[in-house]
Amino acid sequence: MRRLFGVFAAALVFSLGAVAVIGRIGRDWEARVSVRGHSMEPTLDDGDWLLVNPAAFRRRAPRTGELVVARDPHDARRVLVKRVAAIGTDGSLTLAGDHPAHADDGSAIGAVAADLVIGQPWFRYWPTERIGKIA
């Protein structure tokens, strides 16, 4: 009986762990974006689909060099996938593309308030030949 209980407990713990992983992927699945344009090449390509971690900056602010997804300050229906180029003394972020010749970089967008940050892209799931964690 004790052994049966141990097997049952182990199966339950495994199942709860699997539910937690599936729950996280499900939550992140709802937070996804597609890349449009060439401004983030070579890191991200036009047509890439990304999962976004909406909790990435709940406990800390984005740092210079990190990728962020933020609402466009000029069009709230649009989101930007950019790199933090600089952080102002007021906490605002200057966002820039990795390929400035093709970017609406920080000079065109201007300072972005930190509260416009939605999260951090962490995983590319499309196209399949580029699937994987985003460095």
Coordinates of C-alpha atoms in Angstrom, one line a residue, residues 15-76:
S15 CA 1.4 15.7 -13.6
L16 CA 1.4 19.0 -11.7
G17 CA 4.8 19.9 -13.2
A18 CA 3.5 19.1 -16.7
V19 CA 0.4 21.2 -16.0
A20 CA 2.7 24.1 -14.9
V21 CA 4.8 23.9 -18.1
I22 CA 1.7 23.6 -20.3
G23 CA 0.1 26.5 -18.3
R24 CA 3.2 28.7 -18.9
I25 CA 3.3 27.9 -22.6
G26 CA -0.5 28.5 -22.8
R27 CA -0.1 31.9 -21.1
D28 CA 2.8 32.8 -23.3
W29 CA 1.0 31.6 -26.4
E30 CA -1.5 34.4 -25.8
A31 CA 1.4 36.8 -25.6
R32 CA 2.8 36.5 -29.1
V33 CA 3.9 38.9 -31.8
S34 CA 5.0 38.8 -35.4
V35 CA 8.0 40.6 -36.7
R36 CA 7.3 43.0 -39.6
G37 CA 10.1 44.5 -41.5
H38 CA 13.9 44.3 -41.4
S39 CA 14.8 46.6 -38.5
M40 CA 15.8 43.8 -36.1
E41 CA 18.0 41.8 -38.5
P42 CA 20.1 39.8 -38.0
T43 CA 18.6 38.9 -34.6
L44 CA 15.0 38.7 -35.9
D45 CA 13.7 38.4 -39.5
D46 CA 10.6 39.7 -41.2
G47 CA 8.0 37.0 -40.7
D48 CA 9.3 35.6 -37.4
W49 CA 6.7 34.8 -34.8
L50 CA 7.7 35.2 -31.2
L51 CA 6.4 34.2 -27.8
V52 CA 6.5 37.0 -25.2
N53 CA 7.1 36.7 -21.5
P54 CA 4.7 39.3 -20.0
A55 CA 6.2 38.9 -16.5
A56 CA 9.8 39.5 -17.5
F57 CA 9.9 43.1 -16.2
R58 CA 7.4 43.0 -13.3
R59 CA 10.2 42.9 -10.7
R60 CA 12.8 44.9 -12.5
A61 CA 13.2 47.4 -15.3
P62 CA 14.5 46.5 -18.7
R63 CA 18.3 46.9 -19.1
T64 CA 20.3 48.4 -21.9
G65 CA 20.8 45.8 -24.6
E66 CA 17.7 43.7 -23.8
L67 CA 15.0 43.0 -26.3
V68 CA 11.5 44.3 -25.4
V69 CA 8.1 44.4 -26.8
A70 CA 6.4 47.8 -26.2
R71 CA 3.3 49.6 -27.4
D72 CA 4.1 52.2 -30.0
P73 CA 3.7 55.6 -28.3
H74 CA 2.3 57.0 -31.5
D75 CA -0.2 54.2 -32.3
A76 CA -1.4 52.1 -29.3

